[in-house]
PDB file of C-alpha atoms in Angstrom:
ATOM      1  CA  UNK Q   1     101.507 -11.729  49.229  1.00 42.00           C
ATOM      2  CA  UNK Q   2     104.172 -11.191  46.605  1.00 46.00           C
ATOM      3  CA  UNK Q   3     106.712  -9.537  49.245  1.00 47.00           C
ATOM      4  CA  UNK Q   4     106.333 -12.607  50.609  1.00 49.00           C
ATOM      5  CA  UNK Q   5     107.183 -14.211  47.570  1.00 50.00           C
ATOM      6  CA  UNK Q   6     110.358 -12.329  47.314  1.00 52.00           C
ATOM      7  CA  UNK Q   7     111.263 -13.131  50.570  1.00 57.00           C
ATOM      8  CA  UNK Q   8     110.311 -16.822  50.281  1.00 59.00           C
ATOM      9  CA  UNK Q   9     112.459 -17.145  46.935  1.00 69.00           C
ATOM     10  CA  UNK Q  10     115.576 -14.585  48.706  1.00 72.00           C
ATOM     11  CA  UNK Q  11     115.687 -16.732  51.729  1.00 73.00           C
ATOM     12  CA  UNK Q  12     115.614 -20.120  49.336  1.00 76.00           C
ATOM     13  CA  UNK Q  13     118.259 -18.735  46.831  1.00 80.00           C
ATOM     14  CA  UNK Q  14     120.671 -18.901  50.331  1.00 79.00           C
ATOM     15  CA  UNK Q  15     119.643 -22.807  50.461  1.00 82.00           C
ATOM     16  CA  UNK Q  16     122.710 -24.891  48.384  1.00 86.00           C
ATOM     17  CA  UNK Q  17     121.250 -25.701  45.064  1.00 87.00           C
ATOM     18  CA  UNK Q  18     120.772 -29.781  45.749  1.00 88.00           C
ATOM     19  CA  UNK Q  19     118.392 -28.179  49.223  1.00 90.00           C
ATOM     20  CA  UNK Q  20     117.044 -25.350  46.601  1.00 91.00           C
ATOM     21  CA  UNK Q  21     116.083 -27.955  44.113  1.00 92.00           C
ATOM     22  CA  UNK Q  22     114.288 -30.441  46.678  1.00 92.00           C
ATOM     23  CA  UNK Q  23     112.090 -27.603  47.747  1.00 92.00           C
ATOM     24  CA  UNK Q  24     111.307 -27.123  44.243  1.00 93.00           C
ATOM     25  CA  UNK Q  25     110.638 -30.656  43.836  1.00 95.00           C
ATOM     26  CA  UNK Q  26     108.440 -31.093  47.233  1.00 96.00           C
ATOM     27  CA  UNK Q  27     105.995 -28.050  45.733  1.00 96.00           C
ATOM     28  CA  UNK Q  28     105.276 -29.844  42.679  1.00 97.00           C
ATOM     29  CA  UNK Q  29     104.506 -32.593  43.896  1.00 97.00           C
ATOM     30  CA  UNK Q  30     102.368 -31.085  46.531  1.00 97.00           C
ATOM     31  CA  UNK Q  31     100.914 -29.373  43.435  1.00 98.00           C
ATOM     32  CA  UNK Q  32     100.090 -32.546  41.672  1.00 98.00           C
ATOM     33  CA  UNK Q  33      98.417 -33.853  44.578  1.00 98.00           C
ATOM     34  CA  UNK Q  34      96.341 -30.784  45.042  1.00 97.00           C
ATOM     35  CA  UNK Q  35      95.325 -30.997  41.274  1.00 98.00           C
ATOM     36  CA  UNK Q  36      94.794 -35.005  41.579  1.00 98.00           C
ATOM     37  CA  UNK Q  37      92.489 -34.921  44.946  1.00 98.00           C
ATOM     38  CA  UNK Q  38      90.455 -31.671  43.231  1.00 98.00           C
ATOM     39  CA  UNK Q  39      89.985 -34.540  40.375  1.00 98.00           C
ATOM     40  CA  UNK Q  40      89.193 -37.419  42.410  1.00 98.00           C
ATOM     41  CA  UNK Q  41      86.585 -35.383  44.212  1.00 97.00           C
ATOM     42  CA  UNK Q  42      84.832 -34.401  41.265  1.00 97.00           C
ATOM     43  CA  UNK Q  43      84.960 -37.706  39.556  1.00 98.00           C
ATOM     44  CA  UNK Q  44      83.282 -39.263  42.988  1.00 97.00           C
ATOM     45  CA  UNK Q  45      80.518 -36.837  43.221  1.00 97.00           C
ATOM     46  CA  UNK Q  46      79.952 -37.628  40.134  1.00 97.00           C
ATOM     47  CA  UNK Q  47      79.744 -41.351  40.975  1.00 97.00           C
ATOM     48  CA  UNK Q  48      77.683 -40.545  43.536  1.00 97.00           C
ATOM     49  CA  UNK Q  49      75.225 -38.661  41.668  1.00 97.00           C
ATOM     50  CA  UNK Q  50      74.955 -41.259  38.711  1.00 98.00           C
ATOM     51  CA  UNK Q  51      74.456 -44.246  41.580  1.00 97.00           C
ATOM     52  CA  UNK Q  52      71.671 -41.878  43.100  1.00 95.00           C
ATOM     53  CA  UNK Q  53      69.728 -41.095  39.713  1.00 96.00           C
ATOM     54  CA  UNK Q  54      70.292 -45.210  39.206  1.00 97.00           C
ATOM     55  CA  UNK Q  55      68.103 -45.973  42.873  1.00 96.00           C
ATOM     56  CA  UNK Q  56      65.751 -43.366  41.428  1.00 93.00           C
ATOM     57  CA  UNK Q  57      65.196 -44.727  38.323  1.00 94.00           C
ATOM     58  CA  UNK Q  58      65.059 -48.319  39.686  1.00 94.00           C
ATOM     59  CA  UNK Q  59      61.754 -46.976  41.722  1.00 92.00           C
ATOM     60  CA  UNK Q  60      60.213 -45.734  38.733  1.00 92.00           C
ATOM     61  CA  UNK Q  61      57.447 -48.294  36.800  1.00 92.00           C
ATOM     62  CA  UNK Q  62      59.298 -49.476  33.456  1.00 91.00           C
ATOM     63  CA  UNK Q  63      56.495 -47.891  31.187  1.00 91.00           C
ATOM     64  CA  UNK Q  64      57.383 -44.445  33.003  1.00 93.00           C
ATOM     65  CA  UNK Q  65      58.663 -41.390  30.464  1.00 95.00           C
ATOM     66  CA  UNK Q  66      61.679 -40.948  30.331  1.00 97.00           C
ATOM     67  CA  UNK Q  67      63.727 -37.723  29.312  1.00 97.00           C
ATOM     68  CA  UNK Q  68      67.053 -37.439  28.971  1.00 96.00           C
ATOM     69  CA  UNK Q  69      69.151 -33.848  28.817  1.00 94.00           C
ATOM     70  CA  UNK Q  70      70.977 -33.275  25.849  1.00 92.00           C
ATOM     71  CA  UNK Q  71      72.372 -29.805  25.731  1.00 90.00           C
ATOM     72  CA  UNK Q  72      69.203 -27.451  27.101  1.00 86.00           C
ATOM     73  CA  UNK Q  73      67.155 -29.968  25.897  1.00 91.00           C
ATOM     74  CA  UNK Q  74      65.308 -32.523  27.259  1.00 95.00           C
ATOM     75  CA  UNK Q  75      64.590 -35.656  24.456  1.00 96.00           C
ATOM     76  CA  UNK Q  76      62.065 -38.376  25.456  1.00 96.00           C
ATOM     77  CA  UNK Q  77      64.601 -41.753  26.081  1.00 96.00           C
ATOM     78  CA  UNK Q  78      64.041 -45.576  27.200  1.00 95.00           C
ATOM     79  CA  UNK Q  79      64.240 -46.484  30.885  1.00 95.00           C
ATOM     80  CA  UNK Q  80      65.931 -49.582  30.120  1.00 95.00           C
ATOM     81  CA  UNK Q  81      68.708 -47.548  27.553  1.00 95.00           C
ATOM     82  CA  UNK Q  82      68.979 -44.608  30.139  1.00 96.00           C
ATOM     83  CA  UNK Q  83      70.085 -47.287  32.977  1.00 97.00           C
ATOM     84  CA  UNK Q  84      72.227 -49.278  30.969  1.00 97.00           C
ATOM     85  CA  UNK Q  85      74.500 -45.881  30.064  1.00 97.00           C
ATOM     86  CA  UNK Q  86      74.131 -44.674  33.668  1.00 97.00           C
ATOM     87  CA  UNK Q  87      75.587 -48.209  34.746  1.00 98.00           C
ATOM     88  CA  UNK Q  88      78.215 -47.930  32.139  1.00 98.00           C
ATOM     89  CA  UNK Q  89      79.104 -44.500  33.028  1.00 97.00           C
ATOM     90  CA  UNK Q  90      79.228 -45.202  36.588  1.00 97.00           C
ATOM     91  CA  UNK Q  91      81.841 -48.250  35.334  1.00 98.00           C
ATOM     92  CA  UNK Q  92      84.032 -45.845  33.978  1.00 98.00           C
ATOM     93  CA  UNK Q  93      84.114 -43.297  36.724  1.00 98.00           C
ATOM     94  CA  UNK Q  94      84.579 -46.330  39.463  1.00 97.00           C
ATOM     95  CA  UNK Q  95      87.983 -47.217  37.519  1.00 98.00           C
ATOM     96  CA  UNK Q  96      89.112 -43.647  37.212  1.00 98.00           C
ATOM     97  CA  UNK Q  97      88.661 -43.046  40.549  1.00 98.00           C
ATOM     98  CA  UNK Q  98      90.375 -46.034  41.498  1.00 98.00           C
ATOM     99  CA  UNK Q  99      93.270 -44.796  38.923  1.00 98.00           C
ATOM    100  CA  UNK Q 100      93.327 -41.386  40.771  1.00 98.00           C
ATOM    101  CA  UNK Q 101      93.416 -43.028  44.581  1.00 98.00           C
ATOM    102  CA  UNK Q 102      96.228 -45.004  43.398  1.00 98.00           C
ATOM    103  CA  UNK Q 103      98.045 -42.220  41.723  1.00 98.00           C
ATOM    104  CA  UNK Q 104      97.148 -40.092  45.514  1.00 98.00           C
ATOM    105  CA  UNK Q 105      98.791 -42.789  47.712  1.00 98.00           C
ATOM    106  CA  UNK Q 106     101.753 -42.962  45.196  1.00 98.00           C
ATOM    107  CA  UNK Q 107     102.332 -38.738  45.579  1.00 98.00           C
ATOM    108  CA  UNK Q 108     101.440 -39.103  49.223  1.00 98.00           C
ATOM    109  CA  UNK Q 109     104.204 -41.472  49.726  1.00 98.00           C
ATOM    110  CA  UNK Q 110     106.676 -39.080  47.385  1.00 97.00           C
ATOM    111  CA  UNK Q 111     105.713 -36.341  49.004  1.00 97.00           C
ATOM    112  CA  UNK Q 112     106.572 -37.891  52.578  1.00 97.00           C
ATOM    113  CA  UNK Q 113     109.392 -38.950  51.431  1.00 96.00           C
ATOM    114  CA  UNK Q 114     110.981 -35.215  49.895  1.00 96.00           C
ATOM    115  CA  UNK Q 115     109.655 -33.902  53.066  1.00 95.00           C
ATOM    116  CA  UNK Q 116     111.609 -36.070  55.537  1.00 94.00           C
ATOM    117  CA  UNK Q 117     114.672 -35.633  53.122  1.00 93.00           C
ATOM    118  CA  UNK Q 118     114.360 -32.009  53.315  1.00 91.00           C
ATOM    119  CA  UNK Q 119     114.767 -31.879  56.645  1.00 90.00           C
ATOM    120  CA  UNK Q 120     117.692 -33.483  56.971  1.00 90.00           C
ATOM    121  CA  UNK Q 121     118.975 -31.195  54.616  1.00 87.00           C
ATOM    122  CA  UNK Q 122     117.517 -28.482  56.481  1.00 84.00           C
ATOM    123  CA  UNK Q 123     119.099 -29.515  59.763  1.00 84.00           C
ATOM    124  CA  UNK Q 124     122.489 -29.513  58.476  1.00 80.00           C
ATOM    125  CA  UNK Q 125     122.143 -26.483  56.978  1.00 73.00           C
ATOM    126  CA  UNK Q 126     120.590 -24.015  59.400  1.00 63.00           C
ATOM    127  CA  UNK Q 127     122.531 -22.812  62.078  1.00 58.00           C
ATOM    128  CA  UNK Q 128     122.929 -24.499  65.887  1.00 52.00           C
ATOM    129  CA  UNK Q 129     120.094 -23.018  68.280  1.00 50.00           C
ATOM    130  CA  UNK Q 130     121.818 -20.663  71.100  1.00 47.00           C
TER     131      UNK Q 130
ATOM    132  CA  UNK T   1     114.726 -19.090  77.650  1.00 55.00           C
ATOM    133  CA  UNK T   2     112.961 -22.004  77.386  1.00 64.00           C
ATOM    134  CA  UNK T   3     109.778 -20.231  78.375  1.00 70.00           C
ATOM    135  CA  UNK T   4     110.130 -18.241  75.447  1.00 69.00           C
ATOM    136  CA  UNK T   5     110.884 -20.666  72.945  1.00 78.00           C
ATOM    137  CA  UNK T   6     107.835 -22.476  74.018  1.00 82.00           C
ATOM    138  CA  UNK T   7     105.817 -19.456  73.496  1.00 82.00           C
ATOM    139  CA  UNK T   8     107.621 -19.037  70.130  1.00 83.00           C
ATOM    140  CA  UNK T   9     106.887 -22.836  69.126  1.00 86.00           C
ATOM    141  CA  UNK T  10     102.931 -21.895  70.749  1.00 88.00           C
ATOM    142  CA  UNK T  11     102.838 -18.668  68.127  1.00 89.00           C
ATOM    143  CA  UNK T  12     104.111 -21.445  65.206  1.00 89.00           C
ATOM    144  CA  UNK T  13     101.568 -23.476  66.090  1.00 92.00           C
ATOM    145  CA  UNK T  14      98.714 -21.741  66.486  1.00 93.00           C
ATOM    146  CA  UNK T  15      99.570 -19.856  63.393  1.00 93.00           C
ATOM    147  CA  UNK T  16      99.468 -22.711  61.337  1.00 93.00           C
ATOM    148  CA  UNK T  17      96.337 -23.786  62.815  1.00 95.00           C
ATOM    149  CA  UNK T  18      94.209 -20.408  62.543  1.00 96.00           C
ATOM    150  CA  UNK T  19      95.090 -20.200  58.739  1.00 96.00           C
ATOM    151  CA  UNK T  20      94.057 -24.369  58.631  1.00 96.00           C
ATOM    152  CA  UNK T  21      90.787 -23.425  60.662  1.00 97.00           C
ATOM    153  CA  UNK T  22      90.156 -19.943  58.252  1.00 97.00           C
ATOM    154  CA  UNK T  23      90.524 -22.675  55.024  1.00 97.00           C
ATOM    155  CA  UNK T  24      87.965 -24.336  56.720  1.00 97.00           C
ATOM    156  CA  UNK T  25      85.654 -21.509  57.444  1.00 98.00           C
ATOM    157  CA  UNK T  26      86.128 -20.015  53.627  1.00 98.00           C
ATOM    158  CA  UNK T  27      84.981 -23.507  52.505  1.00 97.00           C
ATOM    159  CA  UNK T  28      81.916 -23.957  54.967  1.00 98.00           C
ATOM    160  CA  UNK T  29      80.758 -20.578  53.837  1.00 98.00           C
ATOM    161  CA  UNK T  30      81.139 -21.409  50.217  1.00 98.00           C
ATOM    162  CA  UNK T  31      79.219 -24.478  51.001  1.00 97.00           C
ATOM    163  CA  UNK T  32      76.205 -22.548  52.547  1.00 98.00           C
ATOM    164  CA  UNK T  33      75.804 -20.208  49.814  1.00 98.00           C
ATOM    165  CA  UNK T  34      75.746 -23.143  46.875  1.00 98.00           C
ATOM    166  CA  UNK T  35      73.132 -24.786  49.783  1.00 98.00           C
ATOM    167  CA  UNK T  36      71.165 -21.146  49.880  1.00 98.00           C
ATOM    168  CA  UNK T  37      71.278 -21.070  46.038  1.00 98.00           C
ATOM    169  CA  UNK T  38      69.451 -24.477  46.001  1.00 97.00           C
ATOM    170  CA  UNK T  39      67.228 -24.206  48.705  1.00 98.00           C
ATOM    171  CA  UNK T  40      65.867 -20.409  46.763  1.00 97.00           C
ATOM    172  CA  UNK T  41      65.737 -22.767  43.240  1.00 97.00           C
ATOM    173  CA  UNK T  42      63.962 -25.735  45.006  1.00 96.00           C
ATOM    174  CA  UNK T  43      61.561 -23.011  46.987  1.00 96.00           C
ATOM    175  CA  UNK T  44      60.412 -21.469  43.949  1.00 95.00           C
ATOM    176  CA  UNK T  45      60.071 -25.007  41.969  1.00 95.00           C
ATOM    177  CA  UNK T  46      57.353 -25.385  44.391  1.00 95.00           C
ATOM    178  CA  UNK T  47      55.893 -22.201  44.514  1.00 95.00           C
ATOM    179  CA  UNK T  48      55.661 -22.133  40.804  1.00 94.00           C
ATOM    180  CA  UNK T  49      53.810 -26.129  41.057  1.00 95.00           C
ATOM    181  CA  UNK T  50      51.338 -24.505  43.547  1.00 94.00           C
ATOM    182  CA  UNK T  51      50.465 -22.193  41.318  1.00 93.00           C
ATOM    183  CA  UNK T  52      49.940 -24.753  38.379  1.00 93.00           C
ATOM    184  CA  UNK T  53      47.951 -27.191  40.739  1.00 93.00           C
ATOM    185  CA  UNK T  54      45.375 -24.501  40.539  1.00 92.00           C
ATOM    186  CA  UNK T  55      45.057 -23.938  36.972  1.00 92.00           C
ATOM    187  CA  UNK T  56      43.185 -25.611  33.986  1.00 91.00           C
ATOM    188  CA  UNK T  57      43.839 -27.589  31.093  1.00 92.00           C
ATOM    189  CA  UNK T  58      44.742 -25.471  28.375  1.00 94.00           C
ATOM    190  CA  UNK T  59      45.257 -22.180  30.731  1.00 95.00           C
ATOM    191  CA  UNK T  60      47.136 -20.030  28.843  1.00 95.00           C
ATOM    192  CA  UNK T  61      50.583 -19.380  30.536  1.00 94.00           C
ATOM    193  CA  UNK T  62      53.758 -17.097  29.909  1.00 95.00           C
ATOM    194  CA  UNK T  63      56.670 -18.959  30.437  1.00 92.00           C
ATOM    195  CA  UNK T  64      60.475 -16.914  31.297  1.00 92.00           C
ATOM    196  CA  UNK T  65      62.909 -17.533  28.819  1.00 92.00           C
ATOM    197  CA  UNK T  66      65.626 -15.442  30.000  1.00 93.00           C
ATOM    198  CA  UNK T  67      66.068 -11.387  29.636  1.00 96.00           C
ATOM    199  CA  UNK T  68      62.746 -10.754  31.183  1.00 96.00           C
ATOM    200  CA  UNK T  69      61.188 -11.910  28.152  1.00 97.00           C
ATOM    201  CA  UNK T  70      58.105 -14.594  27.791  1.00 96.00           C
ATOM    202  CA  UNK T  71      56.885 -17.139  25.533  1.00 96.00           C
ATOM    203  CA  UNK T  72      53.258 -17.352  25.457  1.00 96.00           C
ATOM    204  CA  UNK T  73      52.004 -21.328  26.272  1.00 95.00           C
ATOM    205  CA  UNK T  74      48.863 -23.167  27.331  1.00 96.00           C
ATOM    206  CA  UNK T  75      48.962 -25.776  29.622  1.00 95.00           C
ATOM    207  CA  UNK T  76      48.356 -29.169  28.053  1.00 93.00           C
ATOM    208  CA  UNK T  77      48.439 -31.463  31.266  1.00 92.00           C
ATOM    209  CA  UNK T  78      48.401 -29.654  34.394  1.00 91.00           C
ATOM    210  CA  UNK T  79      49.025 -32.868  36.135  1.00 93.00           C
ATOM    211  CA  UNK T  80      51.890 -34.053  34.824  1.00 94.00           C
ATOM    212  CA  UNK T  81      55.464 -32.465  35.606  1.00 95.00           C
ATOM    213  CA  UNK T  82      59.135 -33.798  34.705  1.00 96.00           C
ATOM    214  CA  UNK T  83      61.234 -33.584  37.528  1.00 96.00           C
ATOM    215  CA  UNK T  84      65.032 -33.911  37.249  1.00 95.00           C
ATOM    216  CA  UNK T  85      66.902 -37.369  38.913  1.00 94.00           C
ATOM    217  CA  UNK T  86      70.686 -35.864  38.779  1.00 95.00           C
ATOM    218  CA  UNK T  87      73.185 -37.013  35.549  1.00 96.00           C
ATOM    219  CA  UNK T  88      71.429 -35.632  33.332  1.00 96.00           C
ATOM    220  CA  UNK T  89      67.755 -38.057  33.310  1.00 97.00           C
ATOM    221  CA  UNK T  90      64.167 -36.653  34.179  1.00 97.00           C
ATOM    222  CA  UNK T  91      61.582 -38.461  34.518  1.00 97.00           C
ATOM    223  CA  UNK T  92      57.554 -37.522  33.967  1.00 96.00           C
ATOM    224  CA  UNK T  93      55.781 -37.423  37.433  1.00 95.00           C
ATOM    225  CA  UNK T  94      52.473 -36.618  38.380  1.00 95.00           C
ATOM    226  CA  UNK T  95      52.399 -33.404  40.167  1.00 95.00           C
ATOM    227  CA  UNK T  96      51.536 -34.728  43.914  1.00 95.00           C
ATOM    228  CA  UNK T  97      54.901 -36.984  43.615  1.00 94.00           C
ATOM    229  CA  UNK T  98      56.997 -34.398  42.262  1.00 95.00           C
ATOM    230  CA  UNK T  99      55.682 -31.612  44.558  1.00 96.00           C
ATOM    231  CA  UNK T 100      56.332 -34.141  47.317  1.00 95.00           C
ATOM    232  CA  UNK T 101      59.925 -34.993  45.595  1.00 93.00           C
ATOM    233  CA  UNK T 102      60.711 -31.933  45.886  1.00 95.00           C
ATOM    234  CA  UNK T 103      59.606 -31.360  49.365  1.00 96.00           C
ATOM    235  CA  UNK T 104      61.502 -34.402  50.410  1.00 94.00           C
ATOM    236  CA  UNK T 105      64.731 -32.619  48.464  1.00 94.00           C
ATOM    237  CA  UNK T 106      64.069 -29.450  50.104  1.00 97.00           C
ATOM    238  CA  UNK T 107      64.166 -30.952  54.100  1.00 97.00           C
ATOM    239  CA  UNK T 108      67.464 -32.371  53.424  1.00 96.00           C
ATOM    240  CA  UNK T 109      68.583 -29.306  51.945  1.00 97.00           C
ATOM    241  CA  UNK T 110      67.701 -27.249  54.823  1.00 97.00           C
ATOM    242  CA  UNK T 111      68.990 -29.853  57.083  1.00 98.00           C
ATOM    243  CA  UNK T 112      72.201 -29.616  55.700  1.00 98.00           C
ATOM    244  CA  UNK T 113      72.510 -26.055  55.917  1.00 98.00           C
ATOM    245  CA  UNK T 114      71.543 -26.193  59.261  1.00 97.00           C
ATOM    246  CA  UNK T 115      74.685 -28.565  60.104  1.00 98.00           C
ATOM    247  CA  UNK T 116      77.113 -26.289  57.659  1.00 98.00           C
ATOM    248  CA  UNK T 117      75.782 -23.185  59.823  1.00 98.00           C
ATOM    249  CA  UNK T 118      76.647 -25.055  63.403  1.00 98.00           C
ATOM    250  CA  UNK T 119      79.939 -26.065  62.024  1.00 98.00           C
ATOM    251  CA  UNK T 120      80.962 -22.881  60.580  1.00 98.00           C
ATOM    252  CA  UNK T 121      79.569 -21.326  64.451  1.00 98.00           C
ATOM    253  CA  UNK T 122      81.803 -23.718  65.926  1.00 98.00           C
ATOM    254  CA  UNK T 123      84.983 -22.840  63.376  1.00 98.00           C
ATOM    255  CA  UNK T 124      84.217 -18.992  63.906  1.00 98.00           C
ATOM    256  CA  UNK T 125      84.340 -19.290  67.503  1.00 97.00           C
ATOM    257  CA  UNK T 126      87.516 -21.473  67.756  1.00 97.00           C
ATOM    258  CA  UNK T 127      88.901 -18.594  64.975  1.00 97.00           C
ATOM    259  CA  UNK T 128      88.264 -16.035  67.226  1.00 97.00           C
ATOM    260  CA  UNK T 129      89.818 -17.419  70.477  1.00 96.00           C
ATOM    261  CA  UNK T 130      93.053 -18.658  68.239  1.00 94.00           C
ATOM    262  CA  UNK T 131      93.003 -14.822  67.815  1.00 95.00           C
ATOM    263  CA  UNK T 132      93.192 -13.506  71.324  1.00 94.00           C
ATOM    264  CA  UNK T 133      95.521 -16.726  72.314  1.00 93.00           C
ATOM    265  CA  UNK T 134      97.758 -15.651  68.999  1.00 92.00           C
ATOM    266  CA  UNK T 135      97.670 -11.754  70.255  1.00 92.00           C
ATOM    267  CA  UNK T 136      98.644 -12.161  73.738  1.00 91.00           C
ATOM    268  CA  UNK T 137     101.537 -14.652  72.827  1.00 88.00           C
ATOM    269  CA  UNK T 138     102.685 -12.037  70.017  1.00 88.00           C
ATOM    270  CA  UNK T 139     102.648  -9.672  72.734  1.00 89.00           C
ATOM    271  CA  UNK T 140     104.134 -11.613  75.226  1.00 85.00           C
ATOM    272  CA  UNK T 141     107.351 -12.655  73.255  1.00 83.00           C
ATOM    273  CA  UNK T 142     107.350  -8.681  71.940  1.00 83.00           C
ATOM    274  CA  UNK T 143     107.671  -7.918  75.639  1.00 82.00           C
ATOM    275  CA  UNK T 144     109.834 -10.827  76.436  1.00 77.00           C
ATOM    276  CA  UNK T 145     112.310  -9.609  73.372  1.00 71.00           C
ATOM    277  CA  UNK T 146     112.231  -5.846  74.628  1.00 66.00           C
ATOM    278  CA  UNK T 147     113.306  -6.707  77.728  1.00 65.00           C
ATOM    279  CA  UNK T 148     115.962  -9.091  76.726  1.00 55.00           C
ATOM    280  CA  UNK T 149     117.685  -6.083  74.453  1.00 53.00           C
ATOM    281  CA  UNK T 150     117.706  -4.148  77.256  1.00 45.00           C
TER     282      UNK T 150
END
């Protein structure tokens, strides 16, 4: 893996430094949206999970006991405060996913974009096929 | 020429899409061993309930705490057991419900193994013949480049 490395970065250091620094440029942000879609994913699971406990607790009789986990520990807690954080919670993680789709589509579009500049420069720069 | 620049583009290709397809693979097997880890948990939830339904009030219990050590308990309500609902809330169940909560948890589990074991079939299989097709083209433009030195 790291011979290929060294190859990757000998082959790039013949790129001109505008082509060298594009490359550069396109891994980040292919980096970024790695790091942002790992995020979004666990921010909707999440959002799924707290809108699945929400159905559960909205089958459960109002009088029913109620624990919620702090730590290792389980404390006795209100149906009625329990559901009002969940839906609160679940408000937050809707807008940060929303955040995080928008921030997606905005590297997806970058990313498109270095990539179809790159291989411009690439075609002008590698040599004629025989 | 162009027969061997197709084959060339073919090898690109299919290159591309093993290591794509072996991504795939690594995640569906990560996915059935998290599924396996809850379907053992879930198993012995119920196991352990089975064996409560069948004791007494105030049976006296030993309860794991970790390090293969035991707190000694006694059983207070036999019927009552507080099952987990996901972000953190649990909620106090009799023990018919939550043994048939659980049961309910456990089908979907093993359903959804079942799927992440065809899929991961299906991915293995199209792995393998990426494989052979990948070999024989290697070989192929090896020959195809011997011959053309010569």
């Amino acid at each position: 893996m790291q011979t290929e490395g060294i190859k990757v970065s000998d082959e790039l250091s013949k790129l001109p430094p505008q082509v060298q620094e594009r490359f550069l440029r396109l891994q980040q942000l292919q980096q970024t949206l790695q790091s942002v879609l790992a995020q979004k994913q666990q921010v909707d699971m999440e959002q799924n999970e707290v809108e699945q406990t929400l159905a559960e607790l909205q089958k459960t009789a109002d009088d029913a006991v109620i624990y919620k986990g702090i730590g290792s520990l389980l404390v006795k807690a209100e149906k009625a405060k329990v559901t009002e954080e969940l839906v609160e919670r679940k408000e937050l993680l809707t807008t940060r996913s929303t955040v995080l789709a928008k921030q997606e589509e905005r590297l997806r579009s970058q990313v498109k974009e270095v990539q179809t500049k790159l291989q411009e420069d690439l075609s002008q720069v590698s040599p004629p096929s025989p | 020429m162009a027969s061997r620049s197709r084959e060339e583009e073919e090898l690109r290709r299919l290159s591309v899409q093993l290591r794509l397809m072996e991504q795939t693979a690594e995640t569906l097997q990560s996915r059935i061993g998290m599924l396996n880890a809850a379907i053992t948990d879930l198993t012995y939830a119920n196991m352990t309930l089975d064996g409560v339904e069948k004791e007494k009030e105030n049976s006296e219990l030993l309860v794991p705490i970790g390090g293969s050590s035991y707190v000694r308990v006694k059983l207070a309500e036999p019927d009552k057991v507080v099952v987990g609902l996901g972000a953190g809330v649990s909620v106090e169940k009799p023990l018919s419900e939550a043994k048939a909560l659980l049961k309910e948890r456990l089908d979907e589990l093993t359903k959804s193994m079942q799927a992440a074991q065809q899929q991961f079939t299906q991915v293995a299989e199209r792995i393998n013949a990426d494989r052979n097709r990948l070999e024989s083209l290697l070989a192929a433009v090896r020959q195809g480049k011997t011959s053309g030195d010569v």
